[in-house]
Coordinates of C-alpha atoms in Angstrom, one line a residue:
X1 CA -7.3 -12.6 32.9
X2 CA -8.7 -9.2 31.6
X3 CA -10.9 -7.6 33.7
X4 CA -14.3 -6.8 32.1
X5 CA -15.7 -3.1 32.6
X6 CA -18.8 -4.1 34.3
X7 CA -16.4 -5.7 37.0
X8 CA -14.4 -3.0 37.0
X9 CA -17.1 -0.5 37.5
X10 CA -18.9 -2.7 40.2
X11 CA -15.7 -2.5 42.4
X12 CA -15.7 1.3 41.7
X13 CA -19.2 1.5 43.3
X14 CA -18.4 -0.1 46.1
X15 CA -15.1 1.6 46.7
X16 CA -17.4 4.9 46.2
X17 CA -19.7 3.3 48.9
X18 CA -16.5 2.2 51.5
X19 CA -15.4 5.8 51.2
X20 CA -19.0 7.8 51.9
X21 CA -19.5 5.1 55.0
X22 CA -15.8 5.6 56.2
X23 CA -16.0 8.9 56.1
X24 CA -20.0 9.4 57.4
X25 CA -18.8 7.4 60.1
X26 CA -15.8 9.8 61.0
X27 CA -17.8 12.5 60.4
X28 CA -20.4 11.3 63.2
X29 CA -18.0 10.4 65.7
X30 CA -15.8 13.3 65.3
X31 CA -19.3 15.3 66.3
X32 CA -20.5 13.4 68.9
X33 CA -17.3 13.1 70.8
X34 CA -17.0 17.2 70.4
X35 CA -20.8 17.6 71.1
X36 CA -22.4 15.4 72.9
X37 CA -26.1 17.0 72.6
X38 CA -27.4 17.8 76.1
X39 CA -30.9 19.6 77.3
X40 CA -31.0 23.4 76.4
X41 CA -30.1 25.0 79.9
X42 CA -31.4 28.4 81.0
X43 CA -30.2 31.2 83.2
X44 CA -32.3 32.5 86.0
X45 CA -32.8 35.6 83.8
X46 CA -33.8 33.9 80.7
X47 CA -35.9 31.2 82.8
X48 CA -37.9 34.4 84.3
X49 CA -38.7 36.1 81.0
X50 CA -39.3 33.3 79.4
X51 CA -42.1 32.5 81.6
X52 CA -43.3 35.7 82.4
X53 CA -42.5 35.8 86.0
X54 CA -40.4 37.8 88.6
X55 CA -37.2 36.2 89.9
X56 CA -38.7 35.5 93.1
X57 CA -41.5 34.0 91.6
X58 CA -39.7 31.9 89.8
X59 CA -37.4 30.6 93.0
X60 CA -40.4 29.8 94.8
X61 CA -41.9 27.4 92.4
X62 CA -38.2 25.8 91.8
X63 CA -38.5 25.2 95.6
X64 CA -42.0 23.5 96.0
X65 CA -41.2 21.1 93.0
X66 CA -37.8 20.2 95.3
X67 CA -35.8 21.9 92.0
X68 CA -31.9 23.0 92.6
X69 CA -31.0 25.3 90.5
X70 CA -27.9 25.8 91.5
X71 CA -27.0 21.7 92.2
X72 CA -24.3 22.1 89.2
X73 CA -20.4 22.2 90.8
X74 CA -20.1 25.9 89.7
X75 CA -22.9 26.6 91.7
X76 CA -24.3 28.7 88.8
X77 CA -28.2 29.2 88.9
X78 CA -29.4 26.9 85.7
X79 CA -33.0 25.3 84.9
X80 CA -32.7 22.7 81.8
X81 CA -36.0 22.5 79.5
X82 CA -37.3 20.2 81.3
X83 CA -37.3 21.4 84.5
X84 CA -38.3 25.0 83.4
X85 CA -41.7 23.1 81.4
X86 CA -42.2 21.6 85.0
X87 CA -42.0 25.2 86.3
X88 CA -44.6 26.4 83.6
X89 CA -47.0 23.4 84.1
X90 CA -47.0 24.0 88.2
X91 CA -48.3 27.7 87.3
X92 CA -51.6 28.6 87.9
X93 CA -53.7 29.3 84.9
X94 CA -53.9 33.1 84.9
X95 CA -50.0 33.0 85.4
X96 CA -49.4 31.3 82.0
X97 CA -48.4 33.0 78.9
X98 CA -50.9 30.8 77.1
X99 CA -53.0 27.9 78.1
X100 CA -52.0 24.5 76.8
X101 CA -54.0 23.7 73.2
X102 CA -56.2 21.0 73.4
X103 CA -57.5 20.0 69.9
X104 CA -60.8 20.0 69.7
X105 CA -63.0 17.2 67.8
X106 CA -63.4 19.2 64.6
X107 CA -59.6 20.8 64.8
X108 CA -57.8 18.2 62.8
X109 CA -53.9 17.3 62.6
X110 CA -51.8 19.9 60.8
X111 CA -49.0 17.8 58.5
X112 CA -46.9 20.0 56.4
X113 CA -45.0 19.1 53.5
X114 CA -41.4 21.2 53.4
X115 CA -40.9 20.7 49.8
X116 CA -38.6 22.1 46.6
X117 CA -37.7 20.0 44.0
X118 CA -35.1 22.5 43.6
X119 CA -31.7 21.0 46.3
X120 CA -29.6 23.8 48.5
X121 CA -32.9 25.6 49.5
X122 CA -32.5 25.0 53.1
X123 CA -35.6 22.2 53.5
X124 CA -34.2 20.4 56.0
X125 CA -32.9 23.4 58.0
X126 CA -36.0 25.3 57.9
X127 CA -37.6 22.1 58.6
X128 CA -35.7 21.5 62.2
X129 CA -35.8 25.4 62.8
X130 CA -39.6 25.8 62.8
X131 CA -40.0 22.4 64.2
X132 CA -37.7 23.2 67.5
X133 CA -39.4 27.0 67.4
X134 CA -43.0 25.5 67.3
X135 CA -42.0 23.4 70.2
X136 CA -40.3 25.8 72.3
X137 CA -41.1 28.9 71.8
X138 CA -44.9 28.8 71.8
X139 CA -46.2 28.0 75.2
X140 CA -49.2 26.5 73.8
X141 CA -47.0 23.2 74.5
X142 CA -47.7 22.2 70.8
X143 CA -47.2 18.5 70.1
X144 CA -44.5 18.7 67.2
X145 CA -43.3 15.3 64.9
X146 CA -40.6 15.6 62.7
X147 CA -40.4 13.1 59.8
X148 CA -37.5 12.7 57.8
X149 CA -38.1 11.3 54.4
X150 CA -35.4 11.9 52.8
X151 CA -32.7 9.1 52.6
X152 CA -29.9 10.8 53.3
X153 CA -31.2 11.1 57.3
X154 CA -29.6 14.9 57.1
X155 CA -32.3 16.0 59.7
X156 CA -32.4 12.5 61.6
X157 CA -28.8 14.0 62.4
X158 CA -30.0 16.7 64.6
X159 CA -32.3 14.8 67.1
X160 CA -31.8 10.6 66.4
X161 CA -28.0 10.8 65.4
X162 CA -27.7 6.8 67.3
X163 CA -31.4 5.9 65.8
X164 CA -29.9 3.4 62.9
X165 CA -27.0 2.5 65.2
X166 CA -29.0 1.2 68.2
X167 CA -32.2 -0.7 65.7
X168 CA -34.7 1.8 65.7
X169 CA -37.1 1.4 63.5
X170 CA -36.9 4.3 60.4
X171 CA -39.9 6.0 58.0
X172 CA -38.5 3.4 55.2
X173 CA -39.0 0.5 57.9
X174 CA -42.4 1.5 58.4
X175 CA -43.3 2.0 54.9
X176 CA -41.8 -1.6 53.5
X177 CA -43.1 -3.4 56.4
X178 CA -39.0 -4.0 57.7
X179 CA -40.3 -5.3 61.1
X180 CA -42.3 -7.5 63.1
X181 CA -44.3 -7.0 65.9
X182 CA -44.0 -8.2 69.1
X183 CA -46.9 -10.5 71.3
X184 CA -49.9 -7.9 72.0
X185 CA -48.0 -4.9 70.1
X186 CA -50.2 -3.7 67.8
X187 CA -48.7 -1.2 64.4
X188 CA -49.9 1.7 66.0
X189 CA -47.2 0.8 69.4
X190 CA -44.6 0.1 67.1
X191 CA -45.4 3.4 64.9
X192 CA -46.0 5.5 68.2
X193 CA -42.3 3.7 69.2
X194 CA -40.4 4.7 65.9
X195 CA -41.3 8.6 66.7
X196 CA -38.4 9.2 69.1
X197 CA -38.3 11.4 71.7
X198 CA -35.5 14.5 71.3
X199 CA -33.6 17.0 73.6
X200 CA -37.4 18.8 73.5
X201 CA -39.7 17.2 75.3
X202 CA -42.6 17.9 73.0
X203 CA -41.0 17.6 70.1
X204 CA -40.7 13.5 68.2
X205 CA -39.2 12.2 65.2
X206 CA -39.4 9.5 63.1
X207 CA -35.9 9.4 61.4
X208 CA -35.0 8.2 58.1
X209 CA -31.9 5.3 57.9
X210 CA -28.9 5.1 55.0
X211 CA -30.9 1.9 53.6
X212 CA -34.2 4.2 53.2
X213 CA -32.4 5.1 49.8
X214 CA -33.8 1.6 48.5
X215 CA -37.4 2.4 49.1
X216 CA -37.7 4.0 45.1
X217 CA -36.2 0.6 43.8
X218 CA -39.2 -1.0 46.7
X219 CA -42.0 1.4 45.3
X220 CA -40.9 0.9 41.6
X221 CA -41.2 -2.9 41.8
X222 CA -44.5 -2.9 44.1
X223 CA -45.9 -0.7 41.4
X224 CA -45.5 -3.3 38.7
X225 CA -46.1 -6.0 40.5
X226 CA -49.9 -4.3 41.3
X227 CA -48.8 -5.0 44.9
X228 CA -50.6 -1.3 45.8
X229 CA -54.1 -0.1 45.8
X230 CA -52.6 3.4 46.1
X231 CA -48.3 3.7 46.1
X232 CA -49.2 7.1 47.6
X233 CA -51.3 6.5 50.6
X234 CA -48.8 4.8 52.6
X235 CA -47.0 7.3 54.8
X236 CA -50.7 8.6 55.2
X237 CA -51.8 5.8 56.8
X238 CA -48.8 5.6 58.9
X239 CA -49.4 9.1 60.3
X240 CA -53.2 7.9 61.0
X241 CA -51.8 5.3 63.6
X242 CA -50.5 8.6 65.9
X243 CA -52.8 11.2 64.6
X244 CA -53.6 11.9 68.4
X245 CA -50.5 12.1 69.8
X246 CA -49.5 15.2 67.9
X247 CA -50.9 18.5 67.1
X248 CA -48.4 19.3 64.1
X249 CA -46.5 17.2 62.1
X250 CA -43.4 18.8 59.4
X251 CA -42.4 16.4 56.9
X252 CA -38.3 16.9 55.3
X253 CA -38.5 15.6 51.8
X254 CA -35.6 14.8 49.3
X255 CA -34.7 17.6 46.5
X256 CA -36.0 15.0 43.9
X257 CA -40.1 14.1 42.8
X258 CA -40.0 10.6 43.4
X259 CA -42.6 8.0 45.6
X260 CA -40.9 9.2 48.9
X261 CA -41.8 12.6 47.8
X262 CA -45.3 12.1 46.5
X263 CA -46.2 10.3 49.6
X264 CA -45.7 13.1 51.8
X265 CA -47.7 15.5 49.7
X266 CA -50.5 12.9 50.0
X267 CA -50.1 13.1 53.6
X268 CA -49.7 16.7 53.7
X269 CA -52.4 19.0 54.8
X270 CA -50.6 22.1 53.8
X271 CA -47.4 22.7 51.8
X272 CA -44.5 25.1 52.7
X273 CA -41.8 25.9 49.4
X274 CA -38.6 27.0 50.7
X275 CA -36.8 29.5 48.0
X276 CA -33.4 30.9 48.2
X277 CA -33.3 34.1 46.8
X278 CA -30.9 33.8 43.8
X279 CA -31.3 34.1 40.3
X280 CA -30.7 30.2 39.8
X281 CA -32.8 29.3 42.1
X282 CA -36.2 31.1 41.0
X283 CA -35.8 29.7 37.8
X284 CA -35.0 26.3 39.3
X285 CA -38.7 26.4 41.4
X286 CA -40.6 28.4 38.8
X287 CA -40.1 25.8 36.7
X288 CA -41.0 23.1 39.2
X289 CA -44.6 25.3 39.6
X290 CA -45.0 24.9 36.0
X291 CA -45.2 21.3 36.6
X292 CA -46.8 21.1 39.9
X293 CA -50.4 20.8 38.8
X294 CA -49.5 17.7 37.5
X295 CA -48.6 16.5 40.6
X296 CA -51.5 17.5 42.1
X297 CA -54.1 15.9 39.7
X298 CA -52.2 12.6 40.7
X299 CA -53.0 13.2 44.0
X300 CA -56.3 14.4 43.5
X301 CA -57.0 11.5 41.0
X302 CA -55.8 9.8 44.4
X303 CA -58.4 11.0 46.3
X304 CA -55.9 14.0 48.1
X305 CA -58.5 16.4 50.0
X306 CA -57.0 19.8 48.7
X307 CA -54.3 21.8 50.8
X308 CA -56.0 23.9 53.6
X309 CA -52.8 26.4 52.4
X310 CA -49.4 26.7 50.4
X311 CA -46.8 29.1 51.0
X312 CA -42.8 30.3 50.1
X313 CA -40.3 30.6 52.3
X314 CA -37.4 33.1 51.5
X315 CA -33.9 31.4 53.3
X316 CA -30.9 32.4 53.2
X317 CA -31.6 35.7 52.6
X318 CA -29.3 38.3 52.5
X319 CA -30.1 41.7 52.6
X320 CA -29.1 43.7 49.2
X321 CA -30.6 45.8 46.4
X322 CA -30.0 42.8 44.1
X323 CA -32.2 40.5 46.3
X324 CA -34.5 43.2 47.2
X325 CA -35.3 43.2 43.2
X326 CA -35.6 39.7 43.2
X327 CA -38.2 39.8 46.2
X328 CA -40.1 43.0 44.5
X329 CA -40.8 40.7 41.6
X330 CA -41.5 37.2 43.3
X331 CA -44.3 39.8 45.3
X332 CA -45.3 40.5 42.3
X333 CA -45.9 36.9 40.7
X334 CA -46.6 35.2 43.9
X335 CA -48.7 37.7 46.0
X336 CA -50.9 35.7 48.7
X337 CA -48.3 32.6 48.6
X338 CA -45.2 34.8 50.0
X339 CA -44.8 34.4 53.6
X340 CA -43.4 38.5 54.2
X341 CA -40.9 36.9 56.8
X342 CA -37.9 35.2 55.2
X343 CA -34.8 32.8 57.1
X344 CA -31.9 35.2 56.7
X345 CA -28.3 34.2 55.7
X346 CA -27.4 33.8 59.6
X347 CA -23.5 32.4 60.7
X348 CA -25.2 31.5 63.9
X349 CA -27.5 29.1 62.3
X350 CA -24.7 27.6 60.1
X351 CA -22.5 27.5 63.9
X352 CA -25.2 25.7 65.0
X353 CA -26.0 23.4 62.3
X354 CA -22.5 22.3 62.5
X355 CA -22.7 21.0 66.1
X356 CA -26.2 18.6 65.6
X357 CA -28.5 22.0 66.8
X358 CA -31.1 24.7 65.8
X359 CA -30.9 28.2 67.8
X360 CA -34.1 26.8 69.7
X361 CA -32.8 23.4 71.3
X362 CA -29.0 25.0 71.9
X363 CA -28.5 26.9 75.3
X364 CA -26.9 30.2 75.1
X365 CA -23.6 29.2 76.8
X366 CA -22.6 26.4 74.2
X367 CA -23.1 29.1 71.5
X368 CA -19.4 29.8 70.6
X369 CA -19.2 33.0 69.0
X370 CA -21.1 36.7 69.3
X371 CA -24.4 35.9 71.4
X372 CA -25.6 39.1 69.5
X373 CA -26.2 36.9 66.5
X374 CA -27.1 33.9 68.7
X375 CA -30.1 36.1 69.5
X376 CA -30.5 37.9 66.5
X377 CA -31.0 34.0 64.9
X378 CA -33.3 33.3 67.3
X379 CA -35.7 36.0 66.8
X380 CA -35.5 36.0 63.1
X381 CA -36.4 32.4 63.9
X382 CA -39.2 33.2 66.0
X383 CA -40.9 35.4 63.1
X384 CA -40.7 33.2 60.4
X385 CA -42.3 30.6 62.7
X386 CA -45.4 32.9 64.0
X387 CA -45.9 33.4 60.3
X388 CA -47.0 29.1 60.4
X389 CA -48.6 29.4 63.4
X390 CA -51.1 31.9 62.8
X391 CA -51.8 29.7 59.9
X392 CA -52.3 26.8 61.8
X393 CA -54.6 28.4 64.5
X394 CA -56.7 30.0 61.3
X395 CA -57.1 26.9 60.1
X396 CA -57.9 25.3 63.1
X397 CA -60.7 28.1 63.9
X398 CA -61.7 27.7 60.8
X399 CA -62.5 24.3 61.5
X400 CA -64.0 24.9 64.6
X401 CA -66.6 26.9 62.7
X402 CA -67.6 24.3 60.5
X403 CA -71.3 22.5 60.9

C-alpha cells in the first residue's frame, strides 16, 4: 500500500514535534539538575552597601530579627534576599535609601509592551533584565509582573521553569478560559494565583505554556465565529483583575504581529522597542515603524487611550566606529524616542542567561567567570533601567498633577 504525501508529511510533523519535546525536555533537566535556582545571597559587604548602613549597623538589626548570618556550614557571613528586605523593612524611615511607593489614587498602573516585530533583538532578555533590576535594585520595593506572551515560554524559563509541569495556570489559560473555578474563587483569585511568585520576592509572573502556541488558531476562529466584542481587549481585562497588586507590569511578546501581540499593545500603557544595532536589523524595524500606525488606528479604532510614552532600546551593543555610525544616524531619525543608555554585548549576561538568571536575581558567588564583568553587567544593567524608571515616576507625577 503506497503511502500518500499528506500521510507522509503528517508523520514528519510529528516526528519534528517528538524531537523539539525530547530534546526541550533534556534541555530542562540537564539545567535544573546543574542549577537548581536558589535566593540571590549577599555578603556582609555587599548587604551593608546595599542598604546604606555600617557593618555594625547592619549586625544589630540581623540580631533583633533573630537572623544568623553565619548559620551556613562554612560559617561564612551571608543574608539571602529575603532576609536582607527584612533587614531594609525593620529600618527606620530616615535610615532608608528610599521610602516604599505607595500609588496614589490618580497614579495609575504602568504596563509596558517589550515589543519588535523584528526576532534576535533581545525582548525577552531585556524584558527579565529590567524586570529583576526594577525589583531589586530600586528600594522603592516596586511591585513588578512579568507576563510572558509569547508561546515559546522563553522568559517563563527564568522564574516558572516547573509552571506547566506542576498545572499552573498560563497567560493562554487565562485568555481561552482553559479552567474552572473553584467554590467561592472568584477570576480575580484564580488570575491573582496564575502570577507566580519568583526567587524576588516582589517580582510575579504569569508564564506562558508550549500549548499557548494554539491561542492564534483560538483567536482566528472566535473572530469568525463573532464570539468577541473586541479580540483585543482580553489580556486587558485580565490585568484589570490584579491592577492593585502591582505597580509595573512588562509584557514579552513574540517576534511576530499576531492576536497575542496586538493584545498586549492594547493593554500596554507605554511601549519599549528593543533594537540591535546592525545593519539588518534597522532595516528590519524601520520597516516595522512604517507600518506601525496601522497598528495603532486598530487599537485606537478599539478604544486604546494613547501611550503615556514610546522608546528604543539599543542591546547588544558593542562598542565600534561602525556601530557608533549606526547610533549617530538612528539619533538623527529617532531623536526624543532613543533611550541614550543601550544593553551592551555582555558574556556575563549570556553566562547568566544560560543557567535560568539575570545579573539581578544571581548572587555573586554562583557567577562562574571574571566578577569584573559580573559587575560591570550589573551596572550597565542598572542604567538602562533608571532610564524606565524616571519615566515611570514622570508619568506618575504627571498624573498626580492632574485635576
Amino acid at each position: 500500500m503506497t503511502v500518500s504525501n499528506i500521510e507522509k508529511t503528517d508523520l514528519a510533523f510529528q516526528s519534528l514535534k517528538q524531537g523539539a519535546d525530547q530534546n526541550r525536555a533534556r534541555r530542562n533537566r540537564r539545567l535544573l539538575n546543574n542549577h537548581q535556582k536558589e535566593l540571590r545571597n549577599y555578603t556582609r559587604n555587599e548587604a551593608s552597601t546595599y542598604l546604606d548602613i555600617d557593618v555594625k549597623t547592619l549586625d544589630k538589626y540581623c540580631k533583633n530579627l533573630g537572623i544568623d548570618p553565619r548559620r551556613h556550614e562554612d560559617s561564612k557571613w551571608s543574608l539571602d534576599i529575603k532576609e536582607l528586605y527584612q533587614v531594609r523593612d525593620s529600618l527606620p524611615t530616615e535610615m532608608r535609601k528610599e521610602p516604599v511607593f505607595k500609588r496614589s489614587e490618580k497614579q495609575e498602573l504602568q504596563v509596558i509592551v517589550i515589543q519588535n516585530q523584528k526576532g534576535g533583538v533581545g525582548k525577552t532578555v531585556s524584558a527579565a533584565t529590567i524586570g529583576s533590576g526594577l525589583a531589586t535594585e530600586f528600594h522603592q520595593e516596586y511591585r513588578v509582573g512579568l507576563i510572558d506572551m509569547d508561546g515559546q515560554a522563553t522568559l517563563s524559563m527564568y522564574y516558572a521553569t516547573e509552571a506547566e509541569n506542576i498545572g499552573c495556570l498560563s497567560v493562554g489559560d487565562l485568555i481561552m478560559g482553559n479552567y474552572e473555578l473553584d467554590d467561592g474563587e472568584t477570576l480575580k483569585d484564580a488570575v491573582s494565583d496564575s502570577f507566580l511568585e519568583t526567587t524576588i520576592p516582589n517580582l510575579r509572573i504569569l508564564p506562558a505554556s508550549q500549548s499557548d502556541r494554539a491561542i492564534e488558531g483560538w483567536f482566528h476562529e472566535g473572530v469568525f465565529n463573532q464570539k468577541f466584542k473586541s479580540p483585543y481587549t482580553l489580556l486587558h481585562n485580565i490585568i484589570e483583575q490584579v491592577k492593585d497588586e502591582f505597580d509595573v507590569i512588562l509584557i514579552d511578546t513574540p517576534p511576530s504581529l499576531n492576536y497575542t501581540t496586538y493584545n498586549a499593545y492594547y493593554a500596554a500603557t507605554s511601549i519599549i522597542f528593543p533594537l540591535a544595532t546592525t545593519e539588518n536589523d534597522i532595516d528590519a524595524t524601520c520597516s516595522y515603524f512604517g507600518y506601525v500606525p496601522q497598528v495603532w488606528t486598530l487599537l485606537k479604532n478599539a478604544n486604546h487611550q494613547g501611550y503615556d510614552f514610546m522608546k528604543i532600546l539599543l542591546t547588544n551593543h558593542k562598542d565600534s566606529s561602525t556601530t557608533t555610525e549606526l547610533q549617530n544616524n538612528l539619533n538623527e531619525s529617532f531623536a526624543g524616542f532613543l533611550y541614550p543608555s543601550q544593553f551592551k554585548s555582555s558574556e556575563a549576561v549570556r553566562k547568566a542567561t544560560s543557567l535560568l538568571s539575570t545579573v539581578f536575581d544571581m548572587s555573586k558567588s554562583e557567577y562562574p567567570n571574571s566578577k569584573a564583568s559580573y559587575h560591570a553587567a550589573q551596572e550597565n544593567g542598572y542604567e538602562v533601567t533608571s532610564q524606565l524608571q524616571r519615566d515611570l515616576v514622570k508619568v506618575w507625577h504627571q498624573q498626580d498633577q492632574e485635576q
